[in-house]
Amino acid sequence: MIRVDITRLLRVGILFVAAWNLAACKENPTVVIYTSVDRHFAEPILQAFEDETGIKVEALYDVEAAKTTGLVNKLIAESDRPRADVFWNGEFLQTQLLAQRGLLTAYATNGQQDQQHLWTAFGGRARVLIVNTTTLPQDQWPDSLADFLEDRWPGDQMAIAHPLFGTSATHAAALYAAWGDAHAANFYRSAQARGVRIVDGNSVVRDLAVKGEIMFGLTDTDDACSALENGEEVAVVFPDQSDGAIGTLVIPNTVAMIAGAPHPENGKQFVDYLLGENIALELAEAGWFHVNGTDVLTASCNLPDQVTVMQVDTAALYEALARIKLELRDILVR
Amino acid sequence: MLGNTHISWSTNLARLIFVVLILIVAIGPLISLVIDTASWAWRSSATDFDNIASWSRQFYLLLKSAGFAIAVTIADVLIAVFAASRFWTWNTRVSWTVAALLFSMIAIPPYIHILAWRFAIDWLNAQLGTVGLPELVFSGWGAAWWVQTMALAPVSTGLALLGLYSVDSRLFDVGRLVRPDIDAFRLIVLPLAAPPLLAASGFVFLFTIVDYSVPSAFLLNTYALEIFAEFSANHSTARAFLTSSPLLVLTLIVLALTLKFLRQVPVRPHLRKRSRQCTPFWPRWFARLQGLAVAILVIQIVVPIFSLGVLTNNWTAIEDAILSASDEIMATARTAALASVIGIPIAFFAASRMGRVRTYWWFLVLLPIGLPAPLVGIGIISLWNNDWTYAVYDSELILVLTYLARFLAVATLVMYAQLRRTDSLLLDAARIVRPSGTAYWTQIYIPLMMRSGLVAMILTFVLALGELPASLLTLPPGSSTITIRVYNYMHYGASEMVASLCLLIPLLTIAYSTILFLLAYGWRQLLPKLPRRVE
């Protein structure tokens, strides 16, 4: 009796696995896109590509809560047998990391590329100060990152996102390059010592400013401008724009082909589509991009037409990033 | 003779299948991580190990994290004991309804508890402001402790209820004849209900110590954040795994203590339903603490539902959320349900071997609880992303395997706690009459294990519904889960959609629990009835 049960069990198991395998057979043509761009902004673009080309898009989106341990680590873990065709990233250092590890393949485009044509940068988000206009009149608005250490504002009335993760980590690396290691480390050490809130993500900085729990904070344009567009009592300020100041960091999107991708031709078609002029405008209108080079793309965020951009050497930033993150971990995670 | 040999062969085959399943599903990701780490260590130079350990800082961080986890565990166990002892005296149906409601709240992700409690405190402060009272301060260690305690209170209370209902009420009644009710409860009921309570305290401690989201939201750094910082800095699974090793050691210690106590618990079966003729008389202090615990649990349920309800604002938002995330809702329900169904026989087998085989077996089965979830995800990718198993890796089944890798240990511990309370005399008696293999299982063993089996299934289902960090890594392209969708929306401030989807999560749990209870009821109805006793 038991033997019969086990045989049945095995049959059911084999049928079950076969059913899953059949279900796993995907129809062509397909392109697999991994993207760290917010789903809200990326999904309409992917849908439009699918409608226009007939190529089915299978997308994976990252979430802010994963603290950059998401898609990049997945791409690294899958490197022996890649599943993605294209990586569309909301910043550039993680893409550079994939390039350094040999996980990207060259594809020449007309856009701004790295030397080996492994990735293309386009559009951009800027690091900005979001100010609560109810608690802080315009004549008291901050205009520099150095203001986080000024006694004029109580420490707990300011916030930055954790500089170990996401675009805040990229910004921290850029500050280390611009200010020098000692100055930058001292900035974060002093900020923590005076009680500046070091919170989970840029959207948390935005929410704190919107609710008036802080006077101002450091975030990205997409987060800050979305609050302004929702009619919240906030203002958005580019920091360090005066003569001789370092400017603010502009973080472009990057797009890259994955080495050994299962659908390389469809992937290239998507890359070309994404780098088309219309897409950048669509993303700007949707509120994802606000800056392209030194030009400010949208008027809705009450920003000046031009921005002074912090000059960065991508390769040097990448080389220093891991060391800086560990140093910041030792300073901040206590 | 031939028959006996035959049964022995097939029994051994069944055992082998289960051992292989456990090795692949539960321990596989861990083995894969260990191999990757050993391979990395073999290839690395001394400089590659730089900055992995910063002893004094990490030790202090670990102590701080353990202190936080212990504080949450103590609070949750106290709430569980007092509240469950009150529910225990109520009508069974009412208390099971309460337990189902509590379980349905487990699936709400920690971030949503943070959102809900912040919203509720803001609302309360606004009310206090209108009458000129000072505002409540909700930040730092205290706020993190409260939110984490609230997020995990359903686990501990649900399991405590399971423990109390496993106690034969005649023993309590006998004790009440000679000692006050409170003494009978303390000296007889609590020790007998201890296995699920101990399992609950182990879960709460381990879930707390591996989670950084709630402490981090209230600016409290923990050791779990250290691991993520390391992973984010170097993107090296091996270095992250080495960084997490102190947590694994701590997990081993907690598991060893939990299991040691579990094994020491006196084994007595429950055979009769609890008599309800005589309600226990509790001392005033005890009754007040029971009332307080029940009130806290009511708050635990009401605050998220109230906050999410207010944030949802209208029915249209719920309709929109359901329509836009229908694929995710279906996929999550499907995979979580499948994980809970597949997990039960495996968990039962693992639990049944715990009492018989050496210690390393149950350490291996239970250790994945202490692994950081993203590392579990990476381990699963290493294990399944190859030519042989790509069809599984590229399908929704990989989500089922992810949920099993993360939560099979939970189901196993629940089943083990119940097995400790199953009367071996009953099973021996059943063997004497030599029923067929099927009858032995369907008419004797499964009904005996039904209650804990249902609890383990619901627990696996709700934990799977709320899983994020591992499934984010293993998810097949083109699909998503309800929790990932919630986090997608949360980033750009779509609070109406977030709240609507979060309200759906307890509803899914209640629907699934109802289906399971109906199936269990149907099963019982199909069983042969015992002849009525002739007086």
PDB file of N, CA and C in Angstrom, chain A residues 239-284:
ATOM      1  N   PRO A 239      22.536  73.184  -3.976  1.00  0.00           N
ATOM      2  CA  PRO A 239      23.559  73.668  -3.036  1.00  0.00           C
ATOM      3  C   PRO A 239      24.859  74.059  -3.751  1.00  0.00           C
ATOM      4  N   ASP A 240      25.621  74.914  -3.096  1.00  0.00           N
ATOM      5  CA  ASP A 240      26.993  75.260  -3.513  1.00  0.00           C
ATOM      6  C   ASP A 240      27.049  75.783  -4.948  1.00  0.00           C
ATOM      7  N   GLN A 241      26.258  76.820  -5.220  1.00  0.00           N
ATOM      8  CA  GLN A 241      26.207  77.370  -6.579  1.00  0.00           C
ATOM      9  C   GLN A 241      26.932  78.711  -6.706  1.00  0.00           C
ATOM     10  N   SER A 242      27.454  79.231  -5.605  1.00  0.00           N
ATOM     11  CA  SER A 242      28.100  80.545  -5.683  1.00  0.00           C
ATOM     12  C   SER A 242      29.429  80.442  -6.431  1.00  0.00           C
ATOM     13  N   ASP A 243      29.995  81.579  -6.778  1.00  0.00           N
ATOM     14  CA  ASP A 243      31.271  81.585  -7.519  1.00  0.00           C
ATOM     15  C   ASP A 243      32.341  80.840  -6.727  1.00  0.00           C
ATOM     16  N   GLY A 244      33.028  79.938  -7.404  1.00  0.00           N
ATOM     17  CA  GLY A 244      34.118  79.200  -6.762  1.00  0.00           C
ATOM     18  C   GLY A 244      33.661  78.007  -5.942  1.00  0.00           C
ATOM     19  N   ALA A 245      32.349  77.867  -5.773  1.00  0.00           N
ATOM     20  CA  ALA A 245      31.837  76.710  -5.001  1.00  0.00           C
ATOM     21  C   ALA A 245      31.927  75.442  -5.855  1.00  0.00           C
ATOM     22  N   ILE A 246      31.841  74.294  -5.186  1.00  0.00           N
ATOM     23  CA  ILE A 246      32.075  73.026  -5.906  1.00  0.00           C
ATOM     24  C   ILE A 246      30.901  72.610  -6.795  1.00  0.00           C
ATOM     25  N   GLY A 247      29.765  73.251  -6.640  1.00  0.00           N
ATOM     26  CA  GLY A 247      28.601  72.840  -7.410  1.00  0.00           C
ATOM     27  C   GLY A 247      27.925  71.638  -6.769  1.00  0.00           C
ATOM     28  N   THR A 248      26.873  71.168  -7.415  1.00  0.00           N
ATOM     29  CA  THR A 248      26.188  70.000  -6.864  1.00  0.00           C
ATOM     30  C   THR A 248      26.396  68.788  -7.783  1.00  0.00           C
ATOM     31  N   LEU A 249      26.233  67.629  -7.200  1.00  0.00           N
ATOM     32  CA  LEU A 249      26.454  66.406  -7.972  1.00  0.00           C
ATOM     33  C   LEU A 249      25.232  66.119  -8.841  1.00  0.00           C
ATOM     34  N   VAL A 250      25.492  65.903 -10.116  1.00  0.00           N
ATOM     35  CA  VAL A 250      24.427  65.456 -11.013  1.00  0.00           C
ATOM     36  C   VAL A 250      24.694  63.992 -11.344  1.00  0.00           C
ATOM     37  N   ILE A 251      23.683  63.192 -11.116  1.00  0.00           N
ATOM     38  CA  ILE A 251      23.846  61.737 -11.269  1.00  0.00           C
ATOM     39  C   ILE A 251      23.058  61.285 -12.500  1.00  0.00           C
ATOM     40  N   PRO A 252      23.772  60.928 -13.575  1.00  0.00           N
ATOM     41  CA  PRO A 252      23.041  60.502 -14.773  1.00  0.00           C
ATOM     42  C   PRO A 252      22.512  59.081 -14.626  1.00  0.00           C
ATOM     43  N   ASN A 253      21.509  58.746 -15.428  1.00  0.00           N
ATOM     44  CA  ASN A 253      21.121  57.335 -15.603  1.00  0.00           C
ATOM     45  C   ASN A 253      22.184  56.673 -16.475  1.00  0.00           C
ATOM     46  N   THR A 254      22.296  55.385 -16.353  1.00  0.00           N
ATOM     47  CA  THR A 254      23.191  54.651 -17.246  1.00  0.00           C
ATOM     48  C   THR A 254      22.445  53.428 -17.778  1.00  0.00           C
ATOM     49  N   VAL A 255      22.811  53.045 -18.976  1.00  0.00           N
ATOM     50  CA  VAL A 255      22.221  51.832 -19.545  1.00  0.00           C
ATOM     51  C   VAL A 255      23.351  51.000 -20.131  1.00  0.00           C
ATOM     52  N   ALA A 256      23.283  49.686 -19.951  1.00  0.00           N
ATOM     53  CA  ALA A 256      24.387  48.826 -20.376  1.00  0.00           C
ATOM     54  C   ALA A 256      23.857  47.470 -20.820  1.00  0.00           C
ATOM     55  N   MET A 257      24.590  46.860 -21.724  1.00  0.00           N
ATOM     56  CA  MET A 257      24.267  45.498 -22.160  1.00  0.00           C
ATOM     57  C   MET A 257      25.009  44.503 -21.262  1.00  0.00           C
ATOM     58  N   ILE A 258      24.319  43.446 -20.881  1.00  0.00           N
ATOM     59  CA  ILE A 258      24.925  42.428 -20.016  1.00  0.00           C
ATOM     60  C   ILE A 258      25.702  41.414 -20.874  1.00  0.00           C
ATOM     61  N   ALA A 259      26.916  41.109 -20.458  1.00  0.00           N
ATOM     62  CA  ALA A 259      27.732  40.129 -21.191  1.00  0.00           C
ATOM     63  C   ALA A 259      27.063  38.756 -21.119  1.00  0.00           C
ATOM     64  N   GLY A 260      26.969  38.107 -22.278  1.00  0.00           N
ATOM     65  CA  GLY A 260      26.341  36.779 -22.330  1.00  0.00           C
ATOM     66  C   GLY A 260      24.836  36.826 -22.204  1.00  0.00           C
ATOM     67  N   ALA A 261      24.255  37.978 -22.535  1.00  0.00           N
ATOM     68  CA  ALA A 261      22.793  38.136 -22.414  1.00  0.00           C
ATOM     69  C   ALA A 261      22.067  37.154 -23.324  1.00  0.00           C
ATOM     70  N   PRO A 262      20.934  36.637 -22.879  1.00  0.00           N
ATOM     71  CA  PRO A 262      20.218  35.648 -23.703  1.00  0.00           C
ATOM     72  C   PRO A 262      19.578  36.238 -24.963  1.00  0.00           C
ATOM     73  N   HIS A 263      19.245  37.533 -24.946  1.00  0.00           N
ATOM     74  CA  HIS A 263      18.599  38.130 -26.129  1.00  0.00           C
ATOM     75  C   HIS A 263      19.337  39.417 -26.503  1.00  0.00           C
ATOM     76  N   PRO A 264      20.575  39.307 -26.993  1.00  0.00           N
ATOM     77  CA  PRO A 264      21.386  40.522 -27.181  1.00  0.00           C
ATOM     78  C   PRO A 264      20.806  41.491 -28.216  1.00  0.00           C
ATOM     79  N   GLU A 265      20.259  40.969 -29.305  1.00  0.00           N
ATOM     80  CA  GLU A 265      19.760  41.883 -30.342  1.00  0.00           C
ATOM     81  C   GLU A 265      18.563  42.691 -29.835  1.00  0.00           C
ATOM     82  N   ASN A 266      17.680  42.009 -29.119  1.00  0.00           N
ATOM     83  CA  ASN A 266      16.525  42.728 -28.551  1.00  0.00           C
ATOM     84  C   ASN A 266      16.997  43.743 -27.509  1.00  0.00           C
ATOM     85  N   GLY A 267      18.046  43.361 -26.792  1.00  0.00           N
ATOM     86  CA  GLY A 267      18.607  44.272 -25.790  1.00  0.00           C
ATOM     87  C   GLY A 267      19.150  45.529 -26.442  1.00  0.00           C
ATOM     88  N   LYS A 268      19.870  45.348 -27.555  1.00  0.00           N
ATOM     89  CA  LYS A 268      20.427  46.521 -28.256  1.00  0.00           C
ATOM     90  C   LYS A 268      19.305  47.428 -28.758  1.00  0.00           C
ATOM     91  N   GLN A 269      18.238  46.780 -29.243  1.00  0.00           N
ATOM     92  CA  GLN A 269      17.101  47.557 -29.733  1.00  0.00           C
ATOM     93  C   GLN A 269      16.505  48.406 -28.597  1.00  0.00           C
ATOM     94  N   PHE A 270      16.465  47.804 -27.411  1.00  0.00           N
ATOM     95  CA  PHE A 270      15.927  48.558 -26.275  1.00  0.00           C
ATOM     96  C   PHE A 270      16.857  49.714 -25.892  1.00  0.00           C
ATOM     97  N   VAL A 271      18.166  49.445 -25.900  1.00  0.00           N
ATOM     98  CA  VAL A 271      19.125  50.504 -25.546  1.00  0.00           C
ATOM     99  C   VAL A 271      18.962  51.681 -26.514  1.00  0.00           C
ATOM    100  N   ASP A 272      18.873  51.381 -27.806  1.00  0.00           N
ATOM    101  CA  ASP A 272      18.700  52.451 -28.802  1.00  0.00           C
ATOM    102  C   ASP A 272      17.403  53.220 -28.547  1.00  0.00           C
ATOM    103  N   TYR A 273      16.374  52.476 -28.212  1.00  0.00           N
ATOM    104  CA  TYR A 273      15.080  53.114 -27.947  1.00  0.00           C
ATOM    105  C   TYR A 273      15.176  54.054 -26.745  1.00  0.00           C
ATOM    106  N   LEU A 274      15.821  53.559 -25.692  1.00  0.00           N
ATOM    107  CA  LEU A 274      15.907  54.332 -24.449  1.00  0.00           C
ATOM    108  C   LEU A 274      16.719  55.605 -24.646  1.00  0.00           C
ATOM    109  N   LEU A 275      17.724  55.549 -25.537  1.00  0.00           N
ATOM    110  CA  LEU A 275      18.591  56.709 -25.718  1.00  0.00           C
ATOM    111  C   LEU A 275      18.026  57.698 -26.744  1.00  0.00           C
ATOM    112  N   GLY A 276      16.865  57.371 -27.289  1.00  0.00           N
ATOM    113  CA  GLY A 276      16.212  58.300 -28.210  1.00  0.00           C
ATOM    114  C   GLY A 276      15.824  59.591 -27.496  1.00  0.00           C
ATOM    115  N   GLU A 277      15.801  60.667 -28.266  1.00  0.00           N
ATOM    116  CA  GLU A 277      15.577  61.991 -27.661  1.00  0.00           C
ATOM    117  C   GLU A 277      14.219  62.087 -26.969  1.00  0.00           C
ATOM    118  N   ASN A 278      13.220  61.457 -27.573  1.00  0.00           N
ATOM    119  CA  ASN A 278      11.869  61.551 -27.010  1.00  0.00           C
ATOM    120  C   ASN A 278      11.772  60.963 -25.609  1.00  0.00           C
ATOM    121  N   ILE A 279      12.540  59.898 -25.401  1.00  0.00           N
ATOM    122  CA  ILE A 279      12.445  59.210 -24.107  1.00  0.00           C
ATOM    123  C   ILE A 279      12.973  60.111 -22.990  1.00  0.00           C
ATOM    124  N   ALA A 280      14.103  60.800 -23.268  1.00  0.00           N
ATOM    125  CA  ALA A 280      14.647  61.701 -22.245  1.00  0.00           C
ATOM    126  C   ALA A 280      13.614  62.765 -21.888  1.00  0.00           C
ATOM    127  N   LEU A 281      12.927  63.275 -22.920  1.00  0.00           N
ATOM    128  CA  LEU A 281      11.908  64.297 -22.650  1.00  0.00           C
ATOM    129  C   LEU A 281      10.739  63.718 -21.859  1.00  0.00           C
ATOM    130  N   GLU A 282      10.356  62.511 -22.248  1.00  0.00           N
ATOM    131  CA  GLU A 282       9.250  61.857 -21.517  1.00  0.00           C
ATOM    132  C   GLU A 282       9.616  61.668 -20.046  1.00  0.00           C
ATOM    133  N   LEU A 283      10.851  61.230 -19.825  1.00  0.00           N
ATOM    134  CA  LEU A 283      11.287  61.017 -18.441  1.00  0.00           C
ATOM    135  C   LEU A 283      11.379  62.336 -17.681  1.00  0.00           C
ATOM    136  N   ALA A 284      11.750  63.388 -18.408  1.00  0.00           N
ATOM    137  CA  ALA A 284      11.792  64.714 -17.767  1.00  0.00           C
ATOM    138  C   ALA A 284      10.381  65.166 -17.416  1.00  0.00           C
TER     139      ALA A 284
END
